XYZ file of C-alpha atoms in Angstrom:
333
model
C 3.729 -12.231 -23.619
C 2.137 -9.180 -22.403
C -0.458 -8.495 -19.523
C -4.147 -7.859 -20.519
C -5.224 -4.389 -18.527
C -8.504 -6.481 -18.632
C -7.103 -9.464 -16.641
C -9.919 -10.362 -14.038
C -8.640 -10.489 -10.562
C -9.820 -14.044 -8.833
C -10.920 -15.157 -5.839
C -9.462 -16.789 -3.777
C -5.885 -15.597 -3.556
C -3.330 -17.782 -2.256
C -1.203 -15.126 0.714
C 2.417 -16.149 0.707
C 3.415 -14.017 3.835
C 4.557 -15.060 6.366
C 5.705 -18.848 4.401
C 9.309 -17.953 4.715
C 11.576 -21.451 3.650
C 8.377 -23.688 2.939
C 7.108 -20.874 0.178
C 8.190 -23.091 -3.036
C 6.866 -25.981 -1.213
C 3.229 -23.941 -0.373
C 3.419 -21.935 -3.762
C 3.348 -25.760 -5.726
C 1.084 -26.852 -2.971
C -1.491 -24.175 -3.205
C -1.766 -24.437 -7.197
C -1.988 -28.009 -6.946
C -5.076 -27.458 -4.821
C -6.598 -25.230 -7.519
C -5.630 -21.715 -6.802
C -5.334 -19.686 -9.786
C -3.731 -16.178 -8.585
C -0.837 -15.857 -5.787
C -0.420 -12.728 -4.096
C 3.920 -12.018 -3.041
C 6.077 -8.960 -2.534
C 9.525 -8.156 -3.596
C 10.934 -6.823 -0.080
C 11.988 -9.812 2.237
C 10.751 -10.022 5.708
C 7.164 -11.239 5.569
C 7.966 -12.623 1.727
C 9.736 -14.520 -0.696
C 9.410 -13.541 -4.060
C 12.030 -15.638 -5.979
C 10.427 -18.595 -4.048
C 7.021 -18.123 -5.459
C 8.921 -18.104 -8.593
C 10.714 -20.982 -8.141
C 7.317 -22.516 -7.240
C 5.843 -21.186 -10.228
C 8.125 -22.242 -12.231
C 8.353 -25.792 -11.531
C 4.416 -26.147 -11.822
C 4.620 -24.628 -15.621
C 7.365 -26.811 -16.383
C 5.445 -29.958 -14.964
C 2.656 -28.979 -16.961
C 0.293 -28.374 -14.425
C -0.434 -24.574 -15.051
C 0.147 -22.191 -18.173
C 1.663 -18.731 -17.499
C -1.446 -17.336 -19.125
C -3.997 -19.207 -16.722
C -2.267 -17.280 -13.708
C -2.979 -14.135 -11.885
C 0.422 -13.028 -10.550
C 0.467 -10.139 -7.786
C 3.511 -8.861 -6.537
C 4.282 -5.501 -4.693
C 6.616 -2.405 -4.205
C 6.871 -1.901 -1.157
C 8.407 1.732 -0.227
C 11.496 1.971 2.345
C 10.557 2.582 5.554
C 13.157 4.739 7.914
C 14.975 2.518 10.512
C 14.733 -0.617 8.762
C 17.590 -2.789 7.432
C 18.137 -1.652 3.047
C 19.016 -5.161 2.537
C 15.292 -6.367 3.247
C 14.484 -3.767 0.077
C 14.902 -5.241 -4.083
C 16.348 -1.417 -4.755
C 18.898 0.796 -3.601
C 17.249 2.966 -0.893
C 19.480 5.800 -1.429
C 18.498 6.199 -5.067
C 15.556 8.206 -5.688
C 11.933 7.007 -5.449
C 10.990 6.571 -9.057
C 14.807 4.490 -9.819
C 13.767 2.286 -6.575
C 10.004 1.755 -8.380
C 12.240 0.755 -11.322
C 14.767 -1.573 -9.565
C 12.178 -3.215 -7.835
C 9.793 -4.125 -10.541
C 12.600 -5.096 -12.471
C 13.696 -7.667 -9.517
C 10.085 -8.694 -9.438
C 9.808 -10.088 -13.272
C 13.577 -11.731 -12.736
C 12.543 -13.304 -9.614
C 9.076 -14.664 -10.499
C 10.396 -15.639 -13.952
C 8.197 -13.785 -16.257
C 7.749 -10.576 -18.510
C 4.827 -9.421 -17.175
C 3.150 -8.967 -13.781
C -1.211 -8.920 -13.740
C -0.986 -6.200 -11.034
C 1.487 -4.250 -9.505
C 0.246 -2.933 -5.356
C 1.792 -0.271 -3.979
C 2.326 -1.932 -0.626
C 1.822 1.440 1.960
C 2.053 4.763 1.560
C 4.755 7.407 2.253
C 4.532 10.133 5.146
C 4.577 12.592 2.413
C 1.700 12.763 -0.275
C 3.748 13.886 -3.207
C 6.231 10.677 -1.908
C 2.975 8.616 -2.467
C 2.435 10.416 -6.107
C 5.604 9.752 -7.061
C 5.836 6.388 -6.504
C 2.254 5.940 -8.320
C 3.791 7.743 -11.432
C 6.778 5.609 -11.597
C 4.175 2.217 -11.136
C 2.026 3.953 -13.895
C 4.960 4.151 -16.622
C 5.019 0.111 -16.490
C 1.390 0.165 -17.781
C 0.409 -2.022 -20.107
C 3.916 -3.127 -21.490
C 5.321 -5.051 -17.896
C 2.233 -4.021 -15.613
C -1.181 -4.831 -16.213
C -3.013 -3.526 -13.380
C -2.328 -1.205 -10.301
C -3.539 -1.708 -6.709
C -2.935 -0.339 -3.433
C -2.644 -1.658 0.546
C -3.198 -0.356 3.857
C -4.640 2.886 2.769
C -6.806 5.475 4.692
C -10.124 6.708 2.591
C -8.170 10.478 1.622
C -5.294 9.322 0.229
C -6.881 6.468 -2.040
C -9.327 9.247 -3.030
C -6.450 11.080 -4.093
C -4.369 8.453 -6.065
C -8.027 7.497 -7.394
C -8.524 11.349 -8.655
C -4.541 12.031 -9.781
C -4.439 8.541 -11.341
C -3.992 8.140 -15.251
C -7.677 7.198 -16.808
C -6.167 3.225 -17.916
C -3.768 2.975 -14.412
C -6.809 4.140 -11.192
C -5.980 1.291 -8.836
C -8.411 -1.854 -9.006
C -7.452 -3.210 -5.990
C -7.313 -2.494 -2.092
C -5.319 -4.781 -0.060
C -6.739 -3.439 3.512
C -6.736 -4.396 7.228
C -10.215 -5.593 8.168
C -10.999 -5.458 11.611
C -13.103 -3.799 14.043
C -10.532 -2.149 16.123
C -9.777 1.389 14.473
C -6.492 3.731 14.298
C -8.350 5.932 17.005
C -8.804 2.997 19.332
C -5.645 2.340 22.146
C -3.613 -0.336 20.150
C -4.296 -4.497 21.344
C -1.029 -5.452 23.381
C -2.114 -9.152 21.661
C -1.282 -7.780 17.996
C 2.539 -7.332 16.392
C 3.443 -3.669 16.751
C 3.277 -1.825 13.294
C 0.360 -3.461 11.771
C -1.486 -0.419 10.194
C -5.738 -0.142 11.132
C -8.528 1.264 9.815
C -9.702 4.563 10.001
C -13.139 2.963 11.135
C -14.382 -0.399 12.111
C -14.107 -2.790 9.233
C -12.922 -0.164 7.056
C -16.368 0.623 6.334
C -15.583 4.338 4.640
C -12.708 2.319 2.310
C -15.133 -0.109 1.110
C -17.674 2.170 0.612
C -15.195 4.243 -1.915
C -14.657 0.629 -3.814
C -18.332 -0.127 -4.192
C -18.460 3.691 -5.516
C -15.727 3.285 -8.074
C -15.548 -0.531 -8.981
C -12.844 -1.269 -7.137
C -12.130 -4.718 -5.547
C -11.379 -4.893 -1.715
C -9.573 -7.791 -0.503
C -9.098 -7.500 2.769
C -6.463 -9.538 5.145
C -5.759 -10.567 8.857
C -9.757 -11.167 8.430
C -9.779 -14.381 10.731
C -6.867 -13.805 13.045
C -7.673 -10.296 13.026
C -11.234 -10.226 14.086
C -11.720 -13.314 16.144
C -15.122 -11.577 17.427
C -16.972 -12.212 13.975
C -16.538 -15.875 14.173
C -17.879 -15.382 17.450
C -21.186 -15.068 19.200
C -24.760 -15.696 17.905
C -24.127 -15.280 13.716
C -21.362 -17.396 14.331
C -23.466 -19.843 15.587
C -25.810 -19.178 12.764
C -22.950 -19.907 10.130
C -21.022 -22.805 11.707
C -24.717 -25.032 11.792
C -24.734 -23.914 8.346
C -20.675 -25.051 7.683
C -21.763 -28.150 9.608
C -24.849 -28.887 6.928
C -22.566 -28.209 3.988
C -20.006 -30.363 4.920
C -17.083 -26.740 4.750
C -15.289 -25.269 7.816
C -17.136 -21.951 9.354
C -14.190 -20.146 8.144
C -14.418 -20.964 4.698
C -18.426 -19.966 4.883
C -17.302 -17.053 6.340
C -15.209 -15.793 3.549
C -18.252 -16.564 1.045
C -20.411 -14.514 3.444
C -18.281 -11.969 3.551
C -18.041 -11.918 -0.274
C -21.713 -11.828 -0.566
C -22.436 -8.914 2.136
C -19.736 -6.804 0.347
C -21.532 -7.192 -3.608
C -24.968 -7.156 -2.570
C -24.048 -3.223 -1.472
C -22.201 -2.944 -4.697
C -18.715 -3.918 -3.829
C -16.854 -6.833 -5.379
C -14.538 -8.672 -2.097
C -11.869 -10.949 -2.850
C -10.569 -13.800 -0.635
C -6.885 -14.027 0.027
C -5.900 -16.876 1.649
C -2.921 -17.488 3.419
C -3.010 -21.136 4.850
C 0.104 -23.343 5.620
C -1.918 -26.437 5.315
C -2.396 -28.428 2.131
C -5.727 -30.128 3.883
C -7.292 -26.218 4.143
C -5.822 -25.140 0.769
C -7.966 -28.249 -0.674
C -10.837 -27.190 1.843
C -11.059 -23.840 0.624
C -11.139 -24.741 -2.986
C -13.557 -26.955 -2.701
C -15.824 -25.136 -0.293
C -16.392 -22.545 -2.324
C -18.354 -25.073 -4.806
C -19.873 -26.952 -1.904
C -21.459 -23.704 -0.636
C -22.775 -22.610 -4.396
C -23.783 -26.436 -5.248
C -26.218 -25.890 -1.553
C -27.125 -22.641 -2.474
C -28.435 -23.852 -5.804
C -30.356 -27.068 -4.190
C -33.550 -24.916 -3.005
C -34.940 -21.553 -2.139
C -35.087 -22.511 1.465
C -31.400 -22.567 1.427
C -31.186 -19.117 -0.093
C -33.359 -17.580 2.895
C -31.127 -18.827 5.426
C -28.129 -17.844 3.827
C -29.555 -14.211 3.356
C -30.773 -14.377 6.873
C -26.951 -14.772 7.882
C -25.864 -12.368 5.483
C -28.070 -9.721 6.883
C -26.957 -10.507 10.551
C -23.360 -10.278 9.461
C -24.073 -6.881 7.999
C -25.567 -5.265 11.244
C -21.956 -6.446 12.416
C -19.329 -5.610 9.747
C -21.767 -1.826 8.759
C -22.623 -1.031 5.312
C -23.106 2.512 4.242
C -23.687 1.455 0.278
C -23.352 4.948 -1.240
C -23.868 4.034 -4.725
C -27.035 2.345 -4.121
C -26.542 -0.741 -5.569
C -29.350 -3.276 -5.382
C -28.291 -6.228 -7.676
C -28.096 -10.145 -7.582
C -25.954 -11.831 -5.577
C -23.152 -14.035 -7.483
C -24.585 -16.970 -5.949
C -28.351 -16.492 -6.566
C -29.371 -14.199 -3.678
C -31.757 -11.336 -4.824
């Protein structure tokens, strides 16, 4: 089997951080429910790869998926100074491109495969040429192991950079960024873990703006437990009457929302999902169609759903540098 570079990144993404000893269990679960693409990473702490294999596994043998009818992300995720080497699927003394290749090997072994849909360069070093480096080793698995190449928790230069150094057939399709309105400037919230990475501005507003430019999708996470505020207030209100009517949590109408603000101004969002609950795996799934099937019942419905849209946007900002004035995927003009 090898990847197709072509391989269409869905949405929603099942998130396994954070799932620790229930992953298998939430992996099965979450596939089960009808998610097609699971998003993992090959250091431990916040992940566990081989257990999204395991889960993986025992759903192909059951019968329940095919390999090909997957989207599989995993990540390399570059060794941080002061933290423990065993958490790391390479030797951390080795040099940068030999860890790239340790760790994607561990990757395919652990998530029993021989290829991987996209490969995410988890953060970035302190050292551009570090960053470079590990981009070229990522690139060299492209198309034979690797079929696509992302990035996370990036500031606007440096993914203009890997964007502009980047082979023509490995450019990074995906962003995997913090969304939130708090901003790296801002004094950091005593209420958040220490370490988590933010945006250069609120809702990384420049970031997406560079994906809507360039075709890039941005998936951003920590959305809800992030940025409490934008389910919050007098939109919120808005969109949970809306939820209500539809018969779908506000959260769930939220991510569709947020989906449709982003690709009306030219920028294709994905949803990554990171439940522990079977009951809002199931939800989200089937949301999504509720949402579309009321979308598609009258014009009315359209309006309002713009009119929220257009609220959210005053919130979120939208700079929309390429101009983009298309269709929305669900019918909005």
């Amino acid at each position: 089997m090898k990847p197709k570079s072509s391989q269409k990144i869905p949405s929603p993404i099942y998130g396994t951080a954070f799932a620790f000893d229930e992953t298998t269990s939430l992996v099965e679960a979450a596939l089960h429910a009808g998610f097609r693409g699971i998003d993992t990473a090959g250091a431990l702490g916040a992940y566990r790869e081989k257990m999204v294999g395991d889960g993986i596994r025992n759903c192909v043998k059951s019968g329940l998926i095919k390999r090909d009818d997957l989207y599989i992300q995993t990540k390399f995720s570059p060794y941080k100074p002061g933290k423990d080497p065993a958490l790391y699927p390479y030797d951390t003394t080795v040099d940068i491109e030999t860890q790239v290749q340790q760790s994607v090997a561990s990757s395919l072994s652990n998530l029993g495969t021989d290829y991987i849909d996209c490969l995410v360069l988890h953060s970035l070093y302190a050292d551009f040429d570090d960053t470079l480096r590990a981009w070229r080793a990522m690139e060299a698995f492209v198309p034979a192991q690797i079929g696509l190449l992302g990035v996370s928790n990036t500031d606007l230069g440096t993914l203009r950079r890997i964007y502009d150094l980047a082979g023509t057939d490995t450019k990074p399709v995906t962003v995997q960024n913090r969304f939130t309105q708090s901003t790296s400037s801002d004094p950091l919230d005593p209420k958040m873990p220490p370490g988590i990475p933010y945006p250069d501005d609120k809702y990384d507003a420049g970031v997406r703006d560079f994906c809507a430019k360039y075709g890039i999708k941005y998936t951003p996470w920590g959305v809800l437990w992030g940025s409490p505020e934008l389910l919050e207030g007098i939109e919120a209100d808005h969109l949970s009457e809306i939820a209500d009517e539809i018969g779908v949590t506000k959260q769930v109408a939220f991510y569709v929302c947020l989906q449709d603000i982003a690709f009306v101004d030219g920028c294709e969002v994905g949803v990554l999902c990171g439940t522990k609950t079977i009951r809002r795996m199931s939800e989200t799934i089937h949301g999504l169609q509720q949402i579309g099937e009321f979308l598609a019942a009258s014009p009315g419905n359209k309006e309002r759903w713009k009119r929220l849209i257009d609220g959210f946007r005053k919130i979120i900002g939208t700079q929309n540098a390429c101009g983009y004035q298309g269709k929305n995927r669900i019918g909005i003009t």
